[in-house]
Tab-separated table of C-alpha atoms and ligand atoms in Angstrom:
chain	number	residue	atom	x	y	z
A	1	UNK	CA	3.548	-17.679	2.823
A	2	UNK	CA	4.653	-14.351	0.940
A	3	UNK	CA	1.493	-12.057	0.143
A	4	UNK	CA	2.118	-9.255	-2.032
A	5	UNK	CA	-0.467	-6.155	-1.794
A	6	UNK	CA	-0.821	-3.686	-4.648
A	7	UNK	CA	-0.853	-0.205	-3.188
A	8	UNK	CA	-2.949	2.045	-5.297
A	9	UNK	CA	-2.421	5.912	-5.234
A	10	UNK	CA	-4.120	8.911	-5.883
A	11	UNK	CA	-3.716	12.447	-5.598
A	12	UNK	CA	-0.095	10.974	-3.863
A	13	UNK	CA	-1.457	9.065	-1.183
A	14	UNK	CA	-2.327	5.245	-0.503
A	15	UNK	CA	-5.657	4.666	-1.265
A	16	UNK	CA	-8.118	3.608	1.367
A	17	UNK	CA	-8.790	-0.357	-0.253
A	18	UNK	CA	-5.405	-0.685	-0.552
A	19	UNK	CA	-4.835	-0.355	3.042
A	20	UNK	CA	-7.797	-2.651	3.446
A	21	UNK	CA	-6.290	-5.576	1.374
A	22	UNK	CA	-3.213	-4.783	3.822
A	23	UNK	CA	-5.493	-5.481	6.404
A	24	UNK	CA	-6.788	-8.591	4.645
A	25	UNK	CA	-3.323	-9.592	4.126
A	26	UNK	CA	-2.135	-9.201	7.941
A	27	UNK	CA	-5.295	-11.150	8.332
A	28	UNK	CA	-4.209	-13.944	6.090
A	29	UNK	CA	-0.732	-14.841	8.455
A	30	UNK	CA	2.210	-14.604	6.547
A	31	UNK	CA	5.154	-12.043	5.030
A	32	UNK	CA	3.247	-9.030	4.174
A	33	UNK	CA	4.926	-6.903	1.262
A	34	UNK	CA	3.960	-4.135	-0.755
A	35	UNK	CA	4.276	-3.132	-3.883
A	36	UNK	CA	4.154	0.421	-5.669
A	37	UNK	CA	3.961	1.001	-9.487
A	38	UNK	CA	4.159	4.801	-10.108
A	39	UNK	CA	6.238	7.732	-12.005
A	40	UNK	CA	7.310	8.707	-8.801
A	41	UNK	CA	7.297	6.196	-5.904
A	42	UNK	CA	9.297	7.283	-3.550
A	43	UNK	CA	7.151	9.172	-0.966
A	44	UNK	CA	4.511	6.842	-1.060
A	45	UNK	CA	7.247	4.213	-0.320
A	46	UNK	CA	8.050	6.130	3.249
A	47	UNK	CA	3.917	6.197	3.759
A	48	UNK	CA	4.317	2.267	3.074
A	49	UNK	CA	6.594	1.950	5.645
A	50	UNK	CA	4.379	2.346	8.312
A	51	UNK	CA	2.357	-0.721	7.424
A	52	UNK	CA	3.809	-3.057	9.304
A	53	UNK	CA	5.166	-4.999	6.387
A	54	UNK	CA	8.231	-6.694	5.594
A	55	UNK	CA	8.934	-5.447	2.319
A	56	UNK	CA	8.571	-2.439	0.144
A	57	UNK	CA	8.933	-2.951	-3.463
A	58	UNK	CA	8.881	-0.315	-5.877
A	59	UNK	CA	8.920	0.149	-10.067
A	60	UNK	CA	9.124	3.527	-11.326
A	61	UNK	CA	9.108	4.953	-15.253
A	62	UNK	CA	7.924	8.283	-16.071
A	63	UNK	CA	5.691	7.143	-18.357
A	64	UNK	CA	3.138	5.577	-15.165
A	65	UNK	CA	2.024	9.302	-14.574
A	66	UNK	CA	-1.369	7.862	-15.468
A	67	UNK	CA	-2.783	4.264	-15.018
A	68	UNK	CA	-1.251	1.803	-17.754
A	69	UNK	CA	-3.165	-1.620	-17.976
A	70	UNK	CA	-0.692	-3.766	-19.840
A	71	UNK	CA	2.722	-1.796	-18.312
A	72	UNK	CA	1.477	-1.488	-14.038
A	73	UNK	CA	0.559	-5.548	-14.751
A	74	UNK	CA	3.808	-6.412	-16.161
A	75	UNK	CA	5.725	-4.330	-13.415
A	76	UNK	CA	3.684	-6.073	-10.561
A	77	UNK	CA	3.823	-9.878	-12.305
A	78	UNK	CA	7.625	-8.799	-12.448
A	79	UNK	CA	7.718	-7.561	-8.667
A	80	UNK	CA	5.751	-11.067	-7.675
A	81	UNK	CA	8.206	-13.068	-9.210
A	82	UNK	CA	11.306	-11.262	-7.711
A	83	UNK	CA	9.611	-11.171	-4.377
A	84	UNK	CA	8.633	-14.844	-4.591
A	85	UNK	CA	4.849	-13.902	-3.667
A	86	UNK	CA	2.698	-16.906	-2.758
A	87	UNK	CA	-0.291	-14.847	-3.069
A	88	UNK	CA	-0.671	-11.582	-4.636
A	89	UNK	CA	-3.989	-8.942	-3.688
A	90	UNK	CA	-5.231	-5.660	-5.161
A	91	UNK	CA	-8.151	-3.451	-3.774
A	92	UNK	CA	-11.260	-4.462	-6.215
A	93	UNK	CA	-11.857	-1.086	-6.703
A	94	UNK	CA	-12.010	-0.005	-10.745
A	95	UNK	CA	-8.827	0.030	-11.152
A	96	UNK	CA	-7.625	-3.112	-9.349
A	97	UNK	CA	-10.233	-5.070	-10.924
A	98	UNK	CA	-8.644	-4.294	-14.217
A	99	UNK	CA	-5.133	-5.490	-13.370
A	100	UNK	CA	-5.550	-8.325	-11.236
A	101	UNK	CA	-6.529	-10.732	-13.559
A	102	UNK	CA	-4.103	-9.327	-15.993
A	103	UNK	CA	-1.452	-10.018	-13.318
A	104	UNK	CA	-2.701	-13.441	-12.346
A	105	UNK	CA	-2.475	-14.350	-16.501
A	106	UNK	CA	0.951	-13.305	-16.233
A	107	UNK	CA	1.762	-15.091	-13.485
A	108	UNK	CA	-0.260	-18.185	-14.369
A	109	UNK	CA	-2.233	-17.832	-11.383
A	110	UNK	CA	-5.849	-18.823	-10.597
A	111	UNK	CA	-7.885	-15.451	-9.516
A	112	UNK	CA	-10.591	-14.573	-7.368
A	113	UNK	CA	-12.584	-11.485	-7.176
A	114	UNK	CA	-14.254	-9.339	-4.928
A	115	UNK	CA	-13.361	-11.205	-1.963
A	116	UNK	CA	-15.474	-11.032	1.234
A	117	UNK	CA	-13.579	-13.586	3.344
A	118	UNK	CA	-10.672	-15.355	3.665
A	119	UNK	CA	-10.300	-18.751	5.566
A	120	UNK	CA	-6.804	-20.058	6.391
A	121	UNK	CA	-6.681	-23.598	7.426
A	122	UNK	CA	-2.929	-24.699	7.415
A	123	UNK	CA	-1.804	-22.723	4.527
A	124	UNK	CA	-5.096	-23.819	2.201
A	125	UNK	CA	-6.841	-20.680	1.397
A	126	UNK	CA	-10.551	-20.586	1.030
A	127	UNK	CA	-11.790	-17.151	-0.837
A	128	UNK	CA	-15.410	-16.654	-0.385
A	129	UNK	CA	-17.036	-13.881	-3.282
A	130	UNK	CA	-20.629	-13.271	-3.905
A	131	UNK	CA	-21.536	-14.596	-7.198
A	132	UNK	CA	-24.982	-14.077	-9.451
A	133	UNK	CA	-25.618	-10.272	-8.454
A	134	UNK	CA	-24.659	-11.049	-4.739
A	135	UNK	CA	-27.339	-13.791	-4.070
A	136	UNK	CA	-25.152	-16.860	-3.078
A	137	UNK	CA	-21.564	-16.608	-1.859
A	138	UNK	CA	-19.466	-19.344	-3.475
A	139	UNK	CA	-16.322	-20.406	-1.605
A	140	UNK	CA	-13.027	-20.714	-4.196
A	141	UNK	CA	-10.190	-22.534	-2.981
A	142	UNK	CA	-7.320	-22.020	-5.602
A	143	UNK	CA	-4.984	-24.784	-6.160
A	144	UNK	CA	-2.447	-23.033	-8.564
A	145	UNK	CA	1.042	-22.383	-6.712
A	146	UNK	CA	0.246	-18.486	-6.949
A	147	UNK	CA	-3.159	-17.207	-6.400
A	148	UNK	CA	-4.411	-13.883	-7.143
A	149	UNK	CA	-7.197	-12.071	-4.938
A	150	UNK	CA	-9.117	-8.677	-5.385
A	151	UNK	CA	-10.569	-7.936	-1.760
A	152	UNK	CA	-13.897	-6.175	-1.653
A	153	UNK	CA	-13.257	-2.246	-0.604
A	154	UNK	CA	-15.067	-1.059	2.789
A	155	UNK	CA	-15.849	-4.391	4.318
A	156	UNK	CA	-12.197	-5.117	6.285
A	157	UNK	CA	-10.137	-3.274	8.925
A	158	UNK	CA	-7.788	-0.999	7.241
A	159	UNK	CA	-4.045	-1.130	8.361
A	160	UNK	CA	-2.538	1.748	9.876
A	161	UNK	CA	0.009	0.886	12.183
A	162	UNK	CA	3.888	1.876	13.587
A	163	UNK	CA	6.451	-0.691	12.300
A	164	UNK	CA	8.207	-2.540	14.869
A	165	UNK	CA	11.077	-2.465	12.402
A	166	UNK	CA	11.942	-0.910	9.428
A	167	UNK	CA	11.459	-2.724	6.367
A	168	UNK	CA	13.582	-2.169	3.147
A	169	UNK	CA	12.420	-0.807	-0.029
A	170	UNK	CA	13.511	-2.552	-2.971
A	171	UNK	CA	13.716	-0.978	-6.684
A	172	UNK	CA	12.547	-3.856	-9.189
A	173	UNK	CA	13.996	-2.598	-12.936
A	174	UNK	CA	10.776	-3.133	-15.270
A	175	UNK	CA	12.018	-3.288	-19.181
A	176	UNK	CA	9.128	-1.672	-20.455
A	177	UNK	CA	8.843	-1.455	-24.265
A	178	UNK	CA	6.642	1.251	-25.746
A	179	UNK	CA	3.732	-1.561	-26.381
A	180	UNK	CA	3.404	-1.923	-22.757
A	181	UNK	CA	2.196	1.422	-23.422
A	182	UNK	CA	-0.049	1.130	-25.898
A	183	UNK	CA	-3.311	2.371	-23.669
A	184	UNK	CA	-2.859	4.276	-21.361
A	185	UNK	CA	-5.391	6.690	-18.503
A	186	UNK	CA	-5.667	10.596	-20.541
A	187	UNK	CA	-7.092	11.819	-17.415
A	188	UNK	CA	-8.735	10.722	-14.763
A	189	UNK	CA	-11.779	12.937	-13.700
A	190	UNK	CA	-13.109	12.880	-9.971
A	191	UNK	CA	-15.938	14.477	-8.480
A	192	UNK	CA	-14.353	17.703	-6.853
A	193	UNK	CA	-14.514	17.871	-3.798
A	194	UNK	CA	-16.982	15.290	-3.014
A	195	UNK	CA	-16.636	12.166	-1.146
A	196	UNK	CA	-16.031	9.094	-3.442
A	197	UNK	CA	-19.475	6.762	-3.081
A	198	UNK	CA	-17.189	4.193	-3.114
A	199	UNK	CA	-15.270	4.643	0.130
A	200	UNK	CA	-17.954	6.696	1.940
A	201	UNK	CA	-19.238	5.204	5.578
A	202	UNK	CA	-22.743	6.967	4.853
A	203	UNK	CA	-24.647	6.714	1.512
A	204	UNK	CA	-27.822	8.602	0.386
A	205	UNK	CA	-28.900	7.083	-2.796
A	206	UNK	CA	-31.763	8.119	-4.577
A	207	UNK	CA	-33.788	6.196	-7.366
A	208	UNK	CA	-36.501	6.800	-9.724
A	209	UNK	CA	-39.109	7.442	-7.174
A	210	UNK	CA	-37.644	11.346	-6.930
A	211	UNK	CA	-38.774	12.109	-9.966
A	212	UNK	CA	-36.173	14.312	-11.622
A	213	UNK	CA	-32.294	15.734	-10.973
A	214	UNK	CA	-34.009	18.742	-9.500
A	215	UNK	CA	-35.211	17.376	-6.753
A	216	UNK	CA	-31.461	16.123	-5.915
A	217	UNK	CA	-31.307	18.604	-3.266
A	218	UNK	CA	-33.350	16.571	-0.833
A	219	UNK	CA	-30.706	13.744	-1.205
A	220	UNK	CA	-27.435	15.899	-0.799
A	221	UNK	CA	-29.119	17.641	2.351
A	222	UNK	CA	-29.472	14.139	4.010
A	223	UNK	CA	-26.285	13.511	2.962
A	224	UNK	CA	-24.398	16.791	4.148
A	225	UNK	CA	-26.583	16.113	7.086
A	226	UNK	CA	-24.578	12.642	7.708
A	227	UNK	CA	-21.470	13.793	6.621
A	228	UNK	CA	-22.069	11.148	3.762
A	229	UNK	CA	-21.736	10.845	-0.330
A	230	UNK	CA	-24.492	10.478	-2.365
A	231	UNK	CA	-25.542	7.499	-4.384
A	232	UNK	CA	-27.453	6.449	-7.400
A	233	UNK	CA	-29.607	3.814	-8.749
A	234	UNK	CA	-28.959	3.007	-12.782
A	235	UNK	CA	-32.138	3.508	-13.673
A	236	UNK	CA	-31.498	7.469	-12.844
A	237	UNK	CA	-27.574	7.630	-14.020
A	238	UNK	CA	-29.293	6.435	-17.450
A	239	UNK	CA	-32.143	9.068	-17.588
A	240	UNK	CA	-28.472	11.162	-17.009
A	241	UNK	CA	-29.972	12.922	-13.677
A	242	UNK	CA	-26.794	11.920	-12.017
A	243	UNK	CA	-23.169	11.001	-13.117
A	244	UNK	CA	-21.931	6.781	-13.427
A	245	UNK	CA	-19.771	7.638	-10.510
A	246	UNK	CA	-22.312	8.046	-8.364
A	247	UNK	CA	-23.980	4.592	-9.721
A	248	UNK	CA	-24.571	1.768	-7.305
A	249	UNK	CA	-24.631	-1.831	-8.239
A	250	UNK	CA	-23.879	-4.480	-10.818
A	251	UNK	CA	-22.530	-2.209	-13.512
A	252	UNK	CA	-21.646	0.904	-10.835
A	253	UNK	CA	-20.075	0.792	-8.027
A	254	UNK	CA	-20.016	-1.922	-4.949
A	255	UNK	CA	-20.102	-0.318	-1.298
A	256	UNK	CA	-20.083	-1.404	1.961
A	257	UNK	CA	-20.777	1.681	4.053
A	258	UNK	CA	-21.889	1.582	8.197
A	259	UNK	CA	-25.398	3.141	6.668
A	260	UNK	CA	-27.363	2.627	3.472
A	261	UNK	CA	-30.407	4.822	3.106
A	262	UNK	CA	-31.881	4.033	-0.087
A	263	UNK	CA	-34.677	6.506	-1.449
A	264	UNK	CA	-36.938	5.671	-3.818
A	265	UNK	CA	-35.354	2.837	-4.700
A	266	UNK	CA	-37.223	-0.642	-5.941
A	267	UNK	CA	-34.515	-2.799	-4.398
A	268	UNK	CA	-33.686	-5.321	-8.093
A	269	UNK	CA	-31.206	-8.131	-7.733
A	270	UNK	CA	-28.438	-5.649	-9.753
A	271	UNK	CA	-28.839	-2.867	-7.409
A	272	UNK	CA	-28.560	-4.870	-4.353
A	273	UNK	CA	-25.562	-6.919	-5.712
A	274	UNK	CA	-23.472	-3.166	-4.724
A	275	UNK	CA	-24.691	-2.374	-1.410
A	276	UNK	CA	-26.199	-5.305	0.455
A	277	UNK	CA	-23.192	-5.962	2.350
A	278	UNK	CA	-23.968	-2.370	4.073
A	279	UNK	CA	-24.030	-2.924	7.857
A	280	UNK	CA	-27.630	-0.772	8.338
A	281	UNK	CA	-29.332	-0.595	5.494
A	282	UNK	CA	-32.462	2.137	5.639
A	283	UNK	CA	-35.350	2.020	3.313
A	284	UNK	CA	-37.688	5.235	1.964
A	285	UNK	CA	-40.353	3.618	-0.751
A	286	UNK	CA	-43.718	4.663	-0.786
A	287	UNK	CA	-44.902	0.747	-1.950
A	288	UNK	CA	-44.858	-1.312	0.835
A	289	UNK	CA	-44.143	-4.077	-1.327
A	290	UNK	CA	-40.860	-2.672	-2.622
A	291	UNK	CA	-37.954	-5.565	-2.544
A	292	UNK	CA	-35.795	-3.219	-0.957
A	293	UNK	CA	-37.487	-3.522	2.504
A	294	UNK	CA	-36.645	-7.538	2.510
A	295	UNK	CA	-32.912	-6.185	3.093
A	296	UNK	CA	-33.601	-3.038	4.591
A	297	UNK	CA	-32.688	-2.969	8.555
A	298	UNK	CA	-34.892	-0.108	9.173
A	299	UNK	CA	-37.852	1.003	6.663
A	300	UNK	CA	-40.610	4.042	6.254
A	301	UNK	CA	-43.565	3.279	4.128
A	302	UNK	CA	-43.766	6.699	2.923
A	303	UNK	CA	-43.627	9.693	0.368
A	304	UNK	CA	-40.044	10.495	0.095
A	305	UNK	CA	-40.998	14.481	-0.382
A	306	UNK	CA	-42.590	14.238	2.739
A	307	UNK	CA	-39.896	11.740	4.824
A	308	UNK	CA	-36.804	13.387	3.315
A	309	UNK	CA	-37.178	16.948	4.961
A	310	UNK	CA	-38.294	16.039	8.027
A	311	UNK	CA	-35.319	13.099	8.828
A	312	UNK	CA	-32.815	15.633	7.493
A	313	UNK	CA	-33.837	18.058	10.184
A	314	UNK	CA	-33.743	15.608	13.010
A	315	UNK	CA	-30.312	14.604	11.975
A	316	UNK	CA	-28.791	17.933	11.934
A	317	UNK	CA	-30.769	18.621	15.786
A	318	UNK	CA	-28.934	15.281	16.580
A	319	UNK	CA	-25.721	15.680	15.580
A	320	UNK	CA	-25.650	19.186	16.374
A	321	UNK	CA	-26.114	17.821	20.015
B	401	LIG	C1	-27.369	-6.095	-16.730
B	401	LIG	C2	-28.019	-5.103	-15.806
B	401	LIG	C3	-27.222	-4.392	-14.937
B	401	LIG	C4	-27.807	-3.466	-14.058
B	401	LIG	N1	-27.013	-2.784	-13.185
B	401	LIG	C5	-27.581	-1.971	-12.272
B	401	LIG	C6	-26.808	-1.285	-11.306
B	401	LIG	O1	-25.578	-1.359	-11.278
B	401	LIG	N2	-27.436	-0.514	-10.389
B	401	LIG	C7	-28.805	-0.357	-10.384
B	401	LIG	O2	-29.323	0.387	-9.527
B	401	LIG	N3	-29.555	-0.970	-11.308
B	401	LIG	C8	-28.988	-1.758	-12.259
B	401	LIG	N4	-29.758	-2.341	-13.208
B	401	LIG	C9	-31.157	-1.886	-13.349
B	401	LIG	C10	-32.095	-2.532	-12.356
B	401	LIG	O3	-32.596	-3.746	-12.887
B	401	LIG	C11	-33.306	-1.599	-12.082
B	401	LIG	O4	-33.930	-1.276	-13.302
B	401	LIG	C12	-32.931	-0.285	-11.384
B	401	LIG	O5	-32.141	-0.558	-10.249
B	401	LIG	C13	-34.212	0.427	-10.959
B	401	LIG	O6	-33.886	1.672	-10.429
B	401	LIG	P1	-34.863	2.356	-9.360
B	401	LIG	O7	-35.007	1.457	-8.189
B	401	LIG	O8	-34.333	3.721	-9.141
B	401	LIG	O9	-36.205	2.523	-10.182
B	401	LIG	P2	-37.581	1.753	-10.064
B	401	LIG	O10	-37.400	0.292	-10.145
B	401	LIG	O11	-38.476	2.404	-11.072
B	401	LIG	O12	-38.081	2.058	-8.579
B	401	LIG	C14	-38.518	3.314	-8.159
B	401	LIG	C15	-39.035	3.135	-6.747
B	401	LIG	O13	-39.380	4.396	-6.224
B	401	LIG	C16	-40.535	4.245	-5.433
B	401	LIG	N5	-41.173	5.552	-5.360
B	401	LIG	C17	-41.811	6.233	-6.347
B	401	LIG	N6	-42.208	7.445	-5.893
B	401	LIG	C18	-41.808	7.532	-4.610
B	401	LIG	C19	-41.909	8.530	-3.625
B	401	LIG	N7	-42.511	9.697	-3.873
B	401	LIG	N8	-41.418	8.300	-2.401
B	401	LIG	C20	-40.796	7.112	-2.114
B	401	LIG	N9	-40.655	6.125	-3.020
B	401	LIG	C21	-41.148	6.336	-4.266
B	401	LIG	C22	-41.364	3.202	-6.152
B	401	LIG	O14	-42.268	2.583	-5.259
B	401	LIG	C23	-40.274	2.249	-6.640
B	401	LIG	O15	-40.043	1.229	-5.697
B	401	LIG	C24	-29.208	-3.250	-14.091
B	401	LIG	C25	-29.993	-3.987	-14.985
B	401	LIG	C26	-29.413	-4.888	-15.818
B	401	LIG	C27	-30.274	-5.668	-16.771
């Protein structure tokens, strides 16, 4: 069984899902290759290397400065093909979730998203995926000859290890036409400096119940506290107290963090769909009755303003210590 993994970069290094659905892959059994679509793929190929894979492919055009739908889908159905992939997986971060299913249309392939867990018996794969906001899981098995996976970031054991040998890297030629062009990314605009929500192991969200963007401060000082990102509910990325990047959820981002502290935050189905696979989840709600707490690990029936200070405190005494 050949698996094919999408590496993603950014800033010029792999990107932490991608090593994650290199995990998944070593998980799977099987040849593990790589593939890397990029203006300039060369020293992320050598990074590759140490992946313990068999294979490093590699398509490069100028013009993939930026994130290209139509031409990075093409280049990887094009890779899959000449690399005779059984199975080909992305990260299901933003991006990935964009060209996977581009790539499996390609390649005729039936796709699965957001992949939780894989089960191997003999060769059949079973993909399991939460479906309806995350409140069943619905197991997929995929009967086409090629089968496409996105694998959920944060929830498997990235792969970072020394080759026992040295695998090859091989140049696939792409011809690109200037309609595989036709979109392409402008610019891609990150929060400086601040720890993407999306691949943090500590969250601090905050929800309606704090009342306004000025009262962020009590969130980011838990945070800092942690060493964690801050998160968001929608209801307060649409009143525009915080930026969509920061949004968990249905329509924002899906995490999987070691901790979850959710503050002021109702708990509805679309929130929960992006963060109930957290491994501690921690509830702040002053209503007792808040859904969040039926998910919540650990919960404080109390006035954020009042809970907030004092936990951030404790946490800086305790990891001071
Ligand atoms: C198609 C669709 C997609 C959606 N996608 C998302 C999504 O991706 N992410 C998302 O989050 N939502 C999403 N939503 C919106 C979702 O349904 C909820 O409206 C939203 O999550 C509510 O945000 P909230 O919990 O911050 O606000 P509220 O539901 O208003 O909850 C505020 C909470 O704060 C508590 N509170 C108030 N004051 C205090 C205090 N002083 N101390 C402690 N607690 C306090 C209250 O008890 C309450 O539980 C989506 C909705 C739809 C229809």
């Amino acid at each position: 069984m050949n698996i094919l993994v999408y590496l993603e970069e950014r800033n010029g290094q792999i990107r932490k899902p991608s090593l994650e659905a290199v995990g998944a892959a070593h998980a799977l059994g099987g040849t593990v290759m790589v593939a890397i679509v990029s203006a300039n793929a060369a020293p992320l190929a050598d990074r590759a290397k140490t992946l313990n894979v068999s294979a490093v492919f590699i398509a490069s055009d100028p013009r993939l400065e930026q994130y290209s739908s139509h031409a990075t889908a093409k280049a990887l159905a094009e890779i899959a093909k000449q690399a005779k992939a059984d199975i080909v997986i992305t990260g299901a971060t933003g991006r990935g979730k964009d060209l996977a299913p581009r790539v499996a249309i390609l390649l005729e392939a039936g796709y699965v998203p957001d992949v939780t867990a894989f089960a191997n018996t003999s060769g059949e794969i079973v993909a399991t995926h939460p479906v309806y906001a995350g409140k069943a899981q619905m197991n997929v098995r995929v009967t086409t000859p090629i089968k496409v996976f996105s694998t959920r970031p944060n929830l498997w054991k990235s792969f970072e290890e020394t080759p026992s040998g040295t695998p090859s890297t091989t140049p696939i030629t792409v011809h690109f036409d200037d309609s595989d062009f036709r979109e392409h990314t402008k610019e891609l605009v990150l929060s400086q400096g601040k720890l993407d929500v999306a691949e943090a192991d500590i969250i601090v969200s905050g929800g309606r119940g704090m009342r306004g963007p000025e009262n962020w401060a009590l969130i980011e000082n838990l945070a800092a506290a942690f060493g964690g990102a801050t998160g968001a509910s929608r209801a307060v990325v649409d009143a525009g107290w915080r930026p969509h990047s920061e949004q968990v959820g249905q329509t924002g981002k899906t995490v999987s963090p070691t901790l979850y502290v959710a503050v002021g935050i109702s708990g509805a189905v679309q929130h929960l769909a992006g963060m109930s696979s957290s491994k501690t989840i921690v509830a702040i709600n002053k209503d007792e009755n808040a859904p969040i707490f039926s998910i919540a690990d650990y919960g404080v029936v109390g006035d954020a303003f009042e809970v907030l200070p004092v936990l951030t405190e404790e946490i800086k005494k305790l990891r001071s210590n």
